[in-house]
Tab-separated table of C-alpha atoms and ligand atoms in Angstrom:
chain	number	residue	atom	x	y	z
A	1	MET	CA	87.252	111.426	113.755
A	2	TYR	CA	87.290	110.998	110.152
A	3	ALA	CA	91.055	110.886	108.382
A	4	LEU	CA	92.198	111.689	105.059
A	5	PRO	CA	93.390	108.486	103.333
A	6	ASP	CA	96.992	108.519	101.253
A	7	LEU	CA	96.466	107.989	97.787
A	8	PRO	CA	97.091	104.498	96.568
A	9	TYR	CA	99.840	105.546	94.158
A	10	SER	CA	101.959	108.795	93.701
A	11	TYR	CA	100.772	112.002	92.853
A	12	ASN	CA	102.216	111.749	89.008
A	13	ALA	CA	101.462	108.194	88.885
A	14	LEU	CA	98.326	108.987	86.567
A	15	GLU	CA	99.922	111.542	84.343
A	16	PRO	CA	99.423	112.211	81.377
A	17	PHE	CA	95.543	111.474	82.204
A	18	ILE	CA	95.301	113.317	85.216
A	19	ASP	CA	98.313	115.747	86.292
A	20	GLU	CA	100.402	115.747	89.318
A	21	GLN	CA	99.253	119.632	90.182
A	22	THR	CA	95.489	118.521	90.156
A	23	MET	CA	96.001	115.368	91.926
A	24	HIS	CA	97.770	117.534	94.742
A	25	VAL	CA	94.675	119.910	94.878
A	26	HIS	CA	92.374	117.360	94.518
A	27	HIS	CA	93.587	115.210	97.415
A	28	ASP	CA	95.275	117.652	99.501
A	29	GLY	CA	93.021	120.491	99.042
A	30	HIS	CA	89.217	119.470	98.190
A	31	HIS	CA	89.248	115.896	99.802
A	32	ALA	CA	91.348	117.224	102.922
A	33	THR	CA	88.863	120.143	103.521
A	34	TYR	CA	85.740	117.556	102.784
A	35	VAL	CA	87.151	115.413	105.997
A	36	LYS	CA	88.079	118.270	108.019
A	37	ASN	CA	84.436	119.770	107.923
A	38	LEU	CA	82.703	116.719	108.330
A	39	ASN	CA	84.729	116.445	111.669
A	40	ASP	CA	83.963	119.872	112.327
A	41	VAL	CA	80.285	119.803	111.909
A	42	LEU	CA	80.254	116.343	113.825
A	43	SER	CA	82.237	117.490	117.022
A	44	GLY	CA	79.811	117.138	120.010
A	45	HIS	CA	78.195	114.400	118.283
A	46	ASN	CA	80.548	111.442	119.220
A	47	GLU	CA	78.133	108.855	118.394
A	48	LEU	CA	78.255	110.170	114.815
A	49	LEU	CA	81.971	110.187	114.691
A	50	ASN	CA	82.554	106.601	115.193
A	51	ILE	CA	80.739	105.378	112.117
A	52	ASP	CA	81.678	104.667	108.581
A	53	THR	CA	80.731	107.456	105.960
A	54	LYS	CA	78.708	104.678	104.485
A	55	GLU	CA	76.652	104.294	107.517
A	56	LEU	CA	76.219	108.088	107.785
A	57	LEU	CA	75.183	108.220	104.191
A	58	LYS	CA	72.804	105.478	104.629
A	59	SER	CA	71.016	106.840	107.599
A	60	LEU	CA	71.106	110.754	107.230
A	61	ASP	CA	67.764	110.876	108.958
A	62	LYS	CA	69.343	109.884	111.962
A	63	VAL	CA	71.631	113.149	111.653
A	64	PRO	CA	69.977	115.906	113.220
A	65	GLU	CA	68.067	118.203	111.147
A	66	GLU	CA	70.114	121.256	111.995
A	67	ILE	CA	73.453	119.820	110.843
A	68	ARG	CA	72.149	117.266	108.373
A	69	THR	CA	72.918	119.120	104.981
A	70	LYS	CA	76.585	119.777	105.925
A	71	VAL	CA	76.860	116.305	107.212
A	72	LYS	CA	75.179	115.030	103.802
A	73	ASN	CA	77.637	117.272	101.656
A	74	ASN	CA	80.942	116.471	103.606
A	75	ALA	CA	80.283	113.163	104.246
A	76	GLY	CA	79.468	112.515	100.709
A	77	GLY	CA	82.660	114.400	99.877
A	78	HIS	CA	84.847	112.157	101.881
A	79	PHE	CA	83.077	109.014	100.831
A	80	HIS	CA	83.274	109.808	97.139
A	81	HIS	CA	86.693	110.930	96.991
A	82	SER	CA	87.930	107.793	98.856
A	83	PHE	CA	86.058	105.812	96.477
A	84	PHE	CA	87.249	107.668	93.553
A	85	TRP	CA	91.010	107.250	94.222
A	86	ARG	CA	90.419	103.553	94.099
A	87	ILE	CA	88.438	103.104	91.099
A	88	ILE	CA	91.497	104.686	89.022
A	89	LYS	CA	94.896	103.568	88.797
A	90	PRO	CA	98.257	103.861	86.864
A	91	ASN	CA	98.053	101.549	83.561
A	92	GLY	CA	94.441	101.205	83.915
A	93	GLY	CA	91.957	100.962	81.179
A	94	GLY	CA	91.198	98.442	78.807
A	95	GLU	CA	87.778	96.345	79.152
A	96	PRO	CA	86.467	95.339	82.412
A	97	LYS	CA	85.882	91.344	82.428
A	98	GLY	CA	83.828	88.587	84.265
A	99	ARG	CA	80.642	89.234	85.819
A	100	LEU	CA	80.765	93.118	85.231
A	101	LEU	CA	81.370	92.790	81.457
A	102	GLU	CA	78.563	90.300	81.324
A	103	LEU	CA	76.104	92.714	83.230
A	104	ILE	CA	77.624	95.517	81.041
A	105	SER	CA	76.771	93.509	77.961
A	106	LYS	CA	73.274	92.563	79.086
A	107	ASN	CA	72.342	96.298	80.230
A	108	PHE	CA	73.934	98.349	77.535
A	109	LYS	CA	74.344	95.649	74.412
A	110	ASP	CA	77.978	95.886	74.502
A	111	PHE	CA	81.101	97.714	76.225
A	112	ASN	CA	81.400	100.512	73.468
A	113	SER	CA	77.749	101.309	73.865
A	114	PHE	CA	78.207	101.529	77.398
A	115	LYS	CA	80.956	103.914	77.133
A	116	GLU	CA	78.985	106.126	74.832
A	117	LYS	CA	76.216	106.212	77.155
A	118	PHE	CA	78.297	107.168	80.192
A	119	LYS	CA	79.774	109.715	78.256
A	120	ASP	CA	76.811	111.247	77.093
A	121	SER	CA	75.185	111.164	80.453
A	122	ALA	CA	78.472	112.872	81.898
A	123	LEU	CA	78.356	115.498	79.511
A	124	SER	CA	74.691	116.057	80.317
A	125	LEU	CA	75.600	116.771	84.027
A	126	PHE	CA	74.961	120.455	84.571
A	127	GLY	CA	76.908	122.221	87.068
A	128	SER	CA	78.936	120.064	89.728
A	129	GLY	CA	78.222	116.427	90.563
A	130	TRP	CA	79.498	112.891	89.818
A	131	THR	CA	78.175	110.417	86.804
A	132	TRP	CA	77.803	106.765	88.456
A	133	LEU	CA	77.660	103.529	87.382
A	134	ILE	CA	75.708	101.424	90.142
A	135	VAL	CA	73.594	98.464	90.665
A	136	ASN	CA	70.184	98.339	91.919
A	137	PRO	CA	69.119	96.005	94.683
A	138	ASP	CA	67.433	93.818	92.106
A	139	GLY	CA	70.935	93.508	90.159
A	140	LYS	CA	70.282	95.858	87.299
A	141	LEU	CA	73.161	98.167	86.388
A	142	GLU	CA	72.052	101.939	85.595
A	143	ILE	CA	73.733	104.997	84.817
A	144	LEU	CA	72.962	108.078	87.215
A	145	ASN	CA	74.215	111.321	87.381
A	146	LEU	CA	73.781	112.966	90.859
A	147	PRO	CA	74.545	116.673	91.784
A	148	ASN	CA	77.094	118.040	94.371
A	149	GLN	CA	78.003	115.570	96.873
A	150	ASP	CA	74.689	113.660	96.858
A	151	SER	CA	75.352	109.761	97.293
A	152	PRO	CA	73.882	106.616	95.456
A	153	ILE	CA	74.381	105.054	98.809
A	154	SER	CA	71.561	107.313	100.358
A	155	VAL	CA	69.052	106.244	97.676
A	156	ASP	CA	70.049	102.420	98.046
A	157	LYS	CA	72.138	102.134	95.120
A	158	THR	CA	75.452	100.352	95.082
A	159	PRO	CA	78.156	102.215	93.381
A	160	VAL	CA	80.318	100.328	90.720
A	161	PHE	CA	82.501	103.244	89.238
A	162	THR	CA	82.159	106.727	88.936
A	163	ILE	CA	83.955	110.084	87.268
A	164	ASP	CA	84.367	113.100	89.392
A	165	LEU	CA	82.828	116.017	86.887
A	166	TRP	CA	83.390	119.174	89.498
A	167	GLU	CA	85.453	121.416	87.693
A	168	HIS	CA	88.195	120.999	90.266
A	169	ALA	CA	88.880	117.364	88.957
A	170	TYR	CA	89.833	118.567	85.490
A	171	TYR	CA	89.856	122.392	85.192
A	172	LEU	CA	93.981	123.016	85.444
A	173	LYS	CA	94.561	120.397	82.752
A	174	TYR	CA	91.369	120.172	80.583
A	175	LYS	CA	89.805	123.710	81.091
A	176	ASN	CA	86.418	123.438	79.655
A	177	LYS	CA	87.034	120.620	77.724
A	178	ARG	CA	84.881	118.094	79.929
A	179	ALA	CA	84.571	115.679	76.762
A	180	ASP	CA	88.351	115.394	76.717
A	181	PHE	CA	88.865	114.699	80.388
A	182	ILE	CA	85.982	111.980	80.128
A	183	ASP	CA	88.043	110.458	76.979
A	184	ALA	CA	91.202	110.478	78.747
A	185	PHE	CA	89.758	108.754	81.780
A	186	TRP	CA	88.904	105.717	80.270
A	187	ASN	CA	92.506	105.070	80.039
A	188	ILE	CA	92.948	105.132	84.054
A	189	VAL	CA	89.893	103.064	85.184
A	190	ASN	CA	90.445	100.206	87.489
A	191	TRP	CA	88.099	97.808	86.253
A	192	GLU	CA	89.102	94.807	88.794
A	193	GLN	CA	88.385	97.556	91.388
A	194	ALA	CA	84.811	98.131	89.775
A	195	GLU	CA	84.179	94.108	89.765
A	196	LYS	CA	84.790	94.230	93.632
A	197	ASN	CA	82.452	96.878	94.189
A	198	LEU	CA	79.827	95.255	91.974
A	199	ASN	CA	80.626	92.198	93.977
A	200	SER	CA	80.529	93.487	97.300
B	301	LIG	MN1	86.747	115.994	93.532
């Protein structure tokens, strides 16, 4: 069985950048539903209920075809949200350090150029999905838009950090102003966690 992880901080800890009400709806509503649906669709497939969501997303071809899309969507939803809660934190922001900053500078010129490119990419994502910073098997960083709950894990990319661009992630506070949400997001990025993800 899969379980909803607690947030690693309180629901109001990301104010004013992400409001308390959005965190409740997002975590207790949306994330919880992915977990419930994943358990429901896998009931009767016990061998798949006891593996890590990451393993599930890496080997979707092993999931029976008739439940594969539901598993992809809900395992993705569960894994991505668990990842997202840790990539943000109260009093986050600033700049990445160490190997992550080196790679960002190498791949995108400098941190500010990277931020611009990431924002442009996030604004260009049509509909629901996520913008990812990923590292390829050859060590090169890349910004990637993926729709819905499609996972970088399923295409052999290691996620470093991400922003959730489903409207449920920002609509209560930011309405249709996705750009304002992206600008606010830089204030809560947990760059230490991003570097851990890079080195994992
Ligand atoms: Mn979400």
